PDB file of C-alpha atoms in Angstrom:
ATOM      1  CA  UNK A   1     -43.011  41.898  24.048  1.00 61.00           C
ATOM      2  CA  UNK A   2     -43.688  41.645  27.625  1.00 80.00           C
ATOM      3  CA  UNK A   3     -41.575  42.992  30.328  1.00 82.00           C
ATOM      4  CA  UNK A   4     -40.626  39.535  31.435  1.00 76.00           C
ATOM      5  CA  UNK A   5     -39.543  38.622  28.001  1.00 80.00           C
ATOM      6  CA  UNK A   6     -37.508  41.798  27.786  1.00 79.00           C
ATOM      7  CA  UNK A   7     -35.831  41.082  31.121  1.00 79.00           C
ATOM      8  CA  UNK A   8     -35.146  37.467  30.159  1.00 76.00           C
ATOM      9  CA  UNK A   9     -33.869  38.591  26.788  1.00 80.00           C
ATOM     10  CA  UNK A  10     -31.543  41.059  28.473  1.00 83.00           C
ATOM     11  CA  UNK A  11     -30.318  38.426  30.922  1.00 81.00           C
ATOM     12  CA  UNK A  12     -29.714  35.944  28.126  1.00 79.00           C
ATOM     13  CA  UNK A  13     -27.916  38.590  26.125  1.00 83.00           C
ATOM     14  CA  UNK A  14     -25.809  39.499  29.191  1.00 83.00           C
ATOM     15  CA  UNK A  15     -24.994  35.845  29.756  1.00 84.00           C
ATOM     16  CA  UNK A  16     -24.112  35.367  26.085  1.00 82.00           C
ATOM     17  CA  UNK A  17     -21.925  38.488  26.240  1.00 86.00           C
ATOM     18  CA  UNK A  18     -20.261  37.197  29.419  1.00 84.00           C
ATOM     19  CA  UNK A  19     -19.674  33.767  27.848  1.00 82.00           C
ATOM     20  CA  UNK A  20     -18.371  35.459  24.684  1.00 84.00           C
ATOM     21  CA  UNK A  21     -16.108  37.723  26.749  1.00 88.00           C
ATOM     22  CA  UNK A  22     -14.849  34.718  28.734  1.00 86.00           C
ATOM     23  CA  UNK A  23     -14.318  32.746  25.542  1.00 82.00           C
ATOM     24  CA  UNK A  24     -12.576  35.732  23.966  1.00 87.00           C
ATOM     25  CA  UNK A  25     -10.272  36.099  26.998  1.00 88.00           C
ATOM     26  CA  UNK A  26      -9.590  32.363  27.026  1.00 86.00           C
ATOM     27  CA  UNK A  27      -8.908  32.423  23.265  1.00 84.00           C
ATOM     28  CA  UNK A  28      -6.545  35.387  23.716  1.00 86.00           C
ATOM     29  CA  UNK A  29      -4.770  33.527  26.538  1.00 87.00           C
ATOM     30  CA  UNK A  30      -4.463  30.387  24.427  1.00 86.00           C
ATOM     31  CA  UNK A  31      -3.243  32.480  21.503  1.00 85.00           C
ATOM     32  CA  UNK A  32      -0.659  34.230  23.698  1.00 87.00           C
ATOM     33  CA  UNK A  33       0.445  30.864  25.107  1.00 88.00           C
ATOM     34  CA  UNK A  34       0.660  29.401  21.580  1.00 86.00           C
ATOM     35  CA  UNK A  35       2.680  32.437  20.426  1.00 90.00           C
ATOM     36  CA  UNK A  36       5.027  32.083  23.394  1.00 88.00           C
ATOM     37  CA  UNK A  37       5.479  28.370  22.690  1.00 89.00           C
ATOM     38  CA  UNK A  38       6.033  29.069  18.991  1.00 87.00           C
ATOM     39  CA  UNK A  39       8.576  31.792  19.766  1.00 89.00           C
ATOM     40  CA  UNK A  40      10.361  29.488  22.224  1.00 88.00           C
ATOM     41  CA  UNK A  41      10.375  26.715  19.631  1.00 89.00           C
ATOM     42  CA  UNK A  42      11.645  29.068  16.918  1.00 89.00           C
ATOM     43  CA  UNK A  43      14.294  30.392  19.340  1.00 90.00           C
ATOM     44  CA  UNK A  44      15.405  26.870  20.201  1.00 89.00           C
ATOM     45  CA  UNK A  45      15.531  25.926  16.519  1.00 91.00           C
ATOM     46  CA  UNK A  46      17.519  29.091  15.706  1.00 91.00           C
ATOM     47  CA  UNK A  47      19.916  28.307  18.548  1.00 92.00           C
ATOM     48  CA  UNK A  48      20.304  24.723  17.300  1.00 90.00           C
ATOM     49  CA  UNK A  49      20.876  25.922  13.741  1.00 91.00           C
ATOM     50  CA  UNK A  50      23.471  28.470  14.932  1.00 93.00           C
ATOM     51  CA  UNK A  51      25.213  25.783  17.001  1.00 91.00           C
ATOM     52  CA  UNK A  52      25.203  23.389  14.038  1.00 92.00           C
ATOM     53  CA  UNK A  53      26.527  26.170  11.803  1.00 90.00           C
ATOM     54  CA  UNK A  54      29.321  26.983  14.281  1.00 93.00           C
ATOM     55  CA  UNK A  55      30.220  23.291  14.554  1.00 92.00           C
ATOM     56  CA  UNK A  56      30.268  22.925  10.775  1.00 92.00           C
ATOM     57  CA  UNK A  57      32.303  26.123  10.474  1.00 90.00           C
ATOM     58  CA  UNK A  58      34.840  24.867  13.027  1.00 92.00           C
ATOM     59  CA  UNK A  59      35.042  21.526  11.215  1.00 92.00           C
ATOM     60  CA  UNK A  60      35.584  23.307   7.901  1.00 92.00           C
ATOM     61  CA  UNK A  61      38.227  25.565   9.452  1.00 92.00           C
ATOM     62  CA  UNK A  62      39.980  22.550  10.984  1.00 92.00           C
ATOM     63  CA  UNK A  63      39.865  20.703   7.679  1.00 91.00           C
ATOM     64  CA  UNK A  64      41.218  23.780   5.924  1.00 92.00           C
ATOM     65  CA  UNK A  65      43.999  24.150   8.484  1.00 92.00           C
ATOM     66  CA  UNK A  66      44.865  20.471   8.136  1.00 91.00           C
ATOM     67  CA  UNK A  67      44.892  20.763   4.359  1.00 90.00           C
ATOM     68  CA  UNK A  68      47.102  23.847   4.580  1.00 90.00           C
ATOM     69  CA  UNK A  69      49.470  22.168   7.048  1.00 90.00           C
ATOM     70  CA  UNK A  70      49.656  19.112   4.796  1.00 91.00           C
ATOM     71  CA  UNK A  71      50.387  21.275   1.762  1.00 90.00           C
ATOM     72  CA  UNK A  72      53.080  23.169   3.689  1.00 88.00           C
ATOM     73  CA  UNK A  73      54.674  19.951   4.905  1.00 88.00           C
ATOM     74  CA  UNK A  74      54.603  18.534   1.393  1.00 91.00           C
ATOM     75  CA  UNK A  75      56.125  21.716  -0.033  1.00 90.00           C
ATOM     76  CA  UNK A  76      58.826  21.696   2.645  1.00 87.00           C
ATOM     77  CA  UNK A  77      59.519  18.034   1.877  1.00 88.00           C
ATOM     78  CA  UNK A  78      59.845  18.849  -1.811  1.00 90.00           C
ATOM     79  CA  UNK A  79      62.229  21.718  -1.025  1.00 88.00           C
ATOM     80  CA  UNK A  80      64.334  19.456   1.198  1.00 88.00           C
ATOM     81  CA  UNK A  81      64.404  16.771  -1.496  1.00 91.00           C
ATOM     82  CA  UNK A  82      65.546  19.456  -3.949  1.00 91.00           C
ATOM     83  CA  UNK A  83      68.309  20.457  -1.535  1.00 89.00           C
ATOM     84  CA  UNK A  84      69.332  16.813  -1.163  1.00 89.00           C
ATOM     85  CA  UNK A  85      69.388  16.357  -4.937  1.00 91.00           C
ATOM     86  CA  UNK A  86      71.630  19.444  -5.284  1.00 91.00           C
ATOM     87  CA  UNK A  87      73.944  18.140  -2.548  1.00 89.00           C
ATOM     88  CA  UNK A  88      74.169  14.745  -4.240  1.00 90.00           C
ATOM     89  CA  UNK A  89      74.817  16.453  -7.579  1.00 91.00           C
ATOM     90  CA  UNK A  90      77.656  18.407  -5.988  1.00 90.00           C
ATOM     91  CA  UNK A  91      79.047  15.252  -4.374  1.00 88.00           C
ATOM     92  CA  UNK A  92      78.918  13.378  -7.687  1.00 88.00           C
ATOM     93  CA  UNK A  93      81.193  16.055  -9.120  1.00 89.00           C
ATOM     94  CA  UNK A  94      83.821  15.463  -6.408  1.00 89.00           C
ATOM     95  CA  UNK A  95      86.031  13.166  -8.550  1.00 91.00           C
ATOM     96  CA  UNK A  96      86.746  16.212 -10.751  1.00 92.00           C
ATOM     97  CA  UNK A  97      87.823  18.271  -7.731  1.00 91.00           C
ATOM     98  CA  UNK A  98      91.613  18.422  -7.152  1.00 94.00           C
ATOM     99  CA  UNK A  99      91.005  17.555  -3.479  1.00 94.00           C
ATOM    100  CA  UNK A 100      89.329  14.245  -4.376  1.00 95.00           C
ATOM    101  CA  UNK A 101      92.452  12.042  -4.045  1.00 95.00           C
ATOM    102  CA  UNK A 102      93.010  13.278  -0.473  1.00 94.00           C
ATOM    103  CA  UNK A 103      89.317  12.847   0.406  1.00 95.00           C
ATOM    104  CA  UNK A 104      89.365   9.313  -1.014  1.00 96.00           C
ATOM    105  CA  UNK A 105      92.503   8.411   0.982  1.00 96.00           C
ATOM    106  CA  UNK A 106      90.887   9.663   4.199  1.00 96.00           C
ATOM    107  CA  UNK A 107      87.777   7.592   3.467  1.00 95.00           C
ATOM    108  CA  UNK A 108      90.017   4.544   2.899  1.00 95.00           C
ATOM    109  CA  UNK A 109      91.994   5.112   6.108  1.00 95.00           C
ATOM    110  CA  UNK A 110      88.760   5.406   8.133  1.00 94.00           C
ATOM    111  CA  UNK A 111      87.408   2.183   6.621  1.00 95.00           C
ATOM    112  CA  UNK A 112      90.683   0.335   7.181  1.00 94.00           C
ATOM    113  CA  UNK A 113      90.927   1.501  10.791  1.00 94.00           C
ATOM    114  CA  UNK A 114      87.540  -0.120  11.502  1.00 93.00           C
ATOM    115  CA  UNK A 115      88.908  -3.601  10.659  1.00 93.00           C
ATOM    116  CA  UNK A 116      91.372  -5.516  12.835  1.00 90.00           C
ATOM    117  CA  UNK A 117      93.038  -7.311   9.902  1.00 92.00           C
ATOM    118  CA  UNK A 118      92.262  -5.679   6.542  1.00 95.00           C
ATOM    119  CA  UNK A 119      93.372  -7.574   3.478  1.00 94.00           C
ATOM    120  CA  UNK A 120      91.891  -5.672   0.520  1.00 95.00           C
ATOM    121  CA  UNK A 121      90.630  -2.306  -0.549  1.00 96.00           C
ATOM    122  CA  UNK A 122      87.951  -1.918  -3.222  1.00 96.00           C
ATOM    123  CA  UNK A 123      87.106   1.249  -5.135  1.00 96.00           C
ATOM    124  CA  UNK A 124      85.689   2.432  -8.440  1.00 96.00           C
ATOM    125  CA  UNK A 125      88.162   1.662 -11.255  1.00 96.00           C
ATOM    126  CA  UNK A 126      88.747   5.389 -11.865  1.00 95.00           C
ATOM    127  CA  UNK A 127      89.734   5.851  -8.205  1.00 95.00           C
ATOM    128  CA  UNK A 128      92.247   2.991  -7.983  1.00 95.00           C
ATOM    129  CA  UNK A 129      95.274   5.103  -9.037  1.00 96.00           C
ATOM    130  CA  UNK A 130      94.632   7.442  -6.079  1.00 95.00           C
ATOM    131  CA  UNK A 131      94.816   4.515  -3.646  1.00 96.00           C
ATOM    132  CA  UNK A 132      97.851   2.610  -5.018  1.00 95.00           C
ATOM    133  CA  UNK A 133     100.375   4.145  -2.586  1.00 94.00           C
ATOM    134  CA  UNK A 134      98.146   3.527   0.447  1.00 94.00           C
ATOM    135  CA  UNK A 135      97.439  -0.094  -0.562  1.00 94.00           C
ATOM    136  CA  UNK A 136     101.121  -0.775  -1.228  1.00 95.00           C
ATOM    137  CA  UNK A 137     102.189   0.786   2.106  1.00 94.00           C
ATOM    138  CA  UNK A 138      99.642  -1.342   4.021  1.00 93.00           C
ATOM    139  CA  UNK A 139     100.234  -4.527   2.013  1.00 94.00           C
ATOM    140  CA  UNK A 140      96.647  -4.638   0.773  1.00 94.00           C
ATOM    141  CA  UNK A 141      95.153  -5.979  -2.426  1.00 94.00           C
ATOM    142  CA  UNK A 142      93.568  -3.230  -4.483  1.00 96.00           C
ATOM    143  CA  UNK A 143      90.526  -4.360  -6.477  1.00 96.00           C
ATOM    144  CA  UNK A 144      88.041  -2.557  -8.730  1.00 97.00           C
ATOM    145  CA  UNK A 145      84.332  -2.377  -7.944  1.00 95.00           C
ATOM    146  CA  UNK A 146      82.459  -0.464 -10.677  1.00 95.00           C
ATOM    147  CA  UNK A 147      79.323  -0.260  -8.510  1.00 93.00           C
ATOM    148  CA  UNK A 148      81.169   1.534  -5.706  1.00 93.00           C
ATOM    149  CA  UNK A 149      80.849   5.282  -6.156  1.00 91.00           C
ATOM    150  CA  UNK A 150      82.490   8.072  -4.230  1.00 94.00           C
ATOM    151  CA  UNK A 151      84.139   5.867  -1.660  1.00 95.00           C
ATOM    152  CA  UNK A 152      85.872   2.645  -0.729  1.00 97.00           C
ATOM    153  CA  UNK A 153      85.186  -0.737   0.808  1.00 96.00           C
ATOM    154  CA  UNK A 154      87.740  -2.295   3.121  1.00 96.00           C
ATOM    155  CA  UNK A 155      87.643  -6.098   3.319  1.00 96.00           C
ATOM    156  CA  UNK A 156      88.890  -7.993   6.365  1.00 93.00           C
ATOM    157  CA  UNK A 157      90.952 -11.169   6.398  1.00 90.00           C
ATOM    158  CA  UNK A 158      89.015 -14.015   4.789  1.00 88.00           C
ATOM    159  CA  UNK A 159      86.455 -11.626   3.283  1.00 86.00           C
ATOM    160  CA  UNK A 160      83.972 -12.123   6.116  1.00 88.00           C
ATOM    161  CA  UNK A 161      83.964  -8.538   7.306  1.00 93.00           C
ATOM    162  CA  UNK A 162      83.624  -5.436   5.196  1.00 94.00           C
ATOM    163  CA  UNK A 163      83.397  -1.744   5.913  1.00 94.00           C
ATOM    164  CA  UNK A 164      82.093   0.621   3.274  1.00 94.00           C
ATOM    165  CA  UNK A 165      82.883   4.293   3.602  1.00 95.00           C
ATOM    166  CA  UNK A 166      81.492   6.513   0.860  1.00 93.00           C
ATOM    167  CA  UNK A 167      80.450  10.109   0.669  1.00 93.00           C
ATOM    168  CA  UNK A 168      76.911   9.135  -0.376  1.00 91.00           C
ATOM    169  CA  UNK A 169      76.469   6.627   2.460  1.00 90.00           C
ATOM    170  CA  UNK A 170      77.684   9.251   4.920  1.00 90.00           C
ATOM    171  CA  UNK A 171      75.169  11.716   3.499  1.00 89.00           C
ATOM    172  CA  UNK A 172      72.410   9.112   3.874  1.00 90.00           C
ATOM    173  CA  UNK A 173      73.354   8.495   7.533  1.00 89.00           C
ATOM    174  CA  UNK A 174      73.583  12.214   8.323  1.00 88.00           C
ATOM    175  CA  UNK A 175      70.624  13.385   6.243  1.00 89.00           C
ATOM    176  CA  UNK A 176      68.070  13.528   9.071  1.00 89.00           C
ATOM    177  CA  UNK A 177      70.269  15.840  11.149  1.00 89.00           C
ATOM    178  CA  UNK A 178      71.340  17.858   8.109  1.00 85.00           C
ATOM    179  CA  UNK A 179      67.803  18.265   6.797  1.00 88.00           C
ATOM    180  CA  UNK A 180      66.676  19.483  10.235  1.00 88.00           C
ATOM    181  CA  UNK A 181      69.407  22.134  10.132  1.00 88.00           C
ATOM    182  CA  UNK A 182      68.476  23.116   6.576  1.00 85.00           C
ATOM    183  CA  UNK A 183      64.814  23.371   7.600  1.00 86.00           C
ATOM    184  CA  UNK A 184      65.807  25.542  10.570  1.00 87.00           C
ATOM    185  CA  UNK A 185      67.758  27.868   8.282  1.00 86.00           C
ATOM    186  CA  UNK A 186      64.964  28.035   5.699  1.00 84.00           C
ATOM    187  CA  UNK A 187      61.890  28.221   7.913  1.00 82.00           C
ATOM    188  CA  UNK A 188      63.160  29.099  11.381  1.00 83.00           C
TER     189      UNK A 188
END
């Protein structure tokens, strides 16, 4: 080979090496840029997944807390209903208590005092004997009402006005306040 060919061959080889080196550097730069973009993308995806996980976790915790609060409220309601049932059971036993005639008379006097002109007093047939003296002293008719339990009904002149006063109706009116006090005692 001639000298010229050798020189040209060397120059071509040098140019090829330079182009290859440039291409290699450019490829390495592109690769580094691609890696950086991929890492950024992976990082963003990881961050999004973590955020979604935290959101889902908070939702699950909230749902669990709500479920627990609902279960507690339901259990407390059941306990309060049990307390009310026991109170009513105790009240239903009042007619066997020796103090019942006095309690019944007080209920009757309260009902009668709410009417300007009472003319009759109604009570359960078993309670009528306890009210005979009061009815006689006030000049009132005394009538049975089998549906009336644990109390009396005072009837005004002409039968247009009536006042019922029973232990169970008083419990019903006072239950909200009483149940709040029971709940305070039980659960603070």
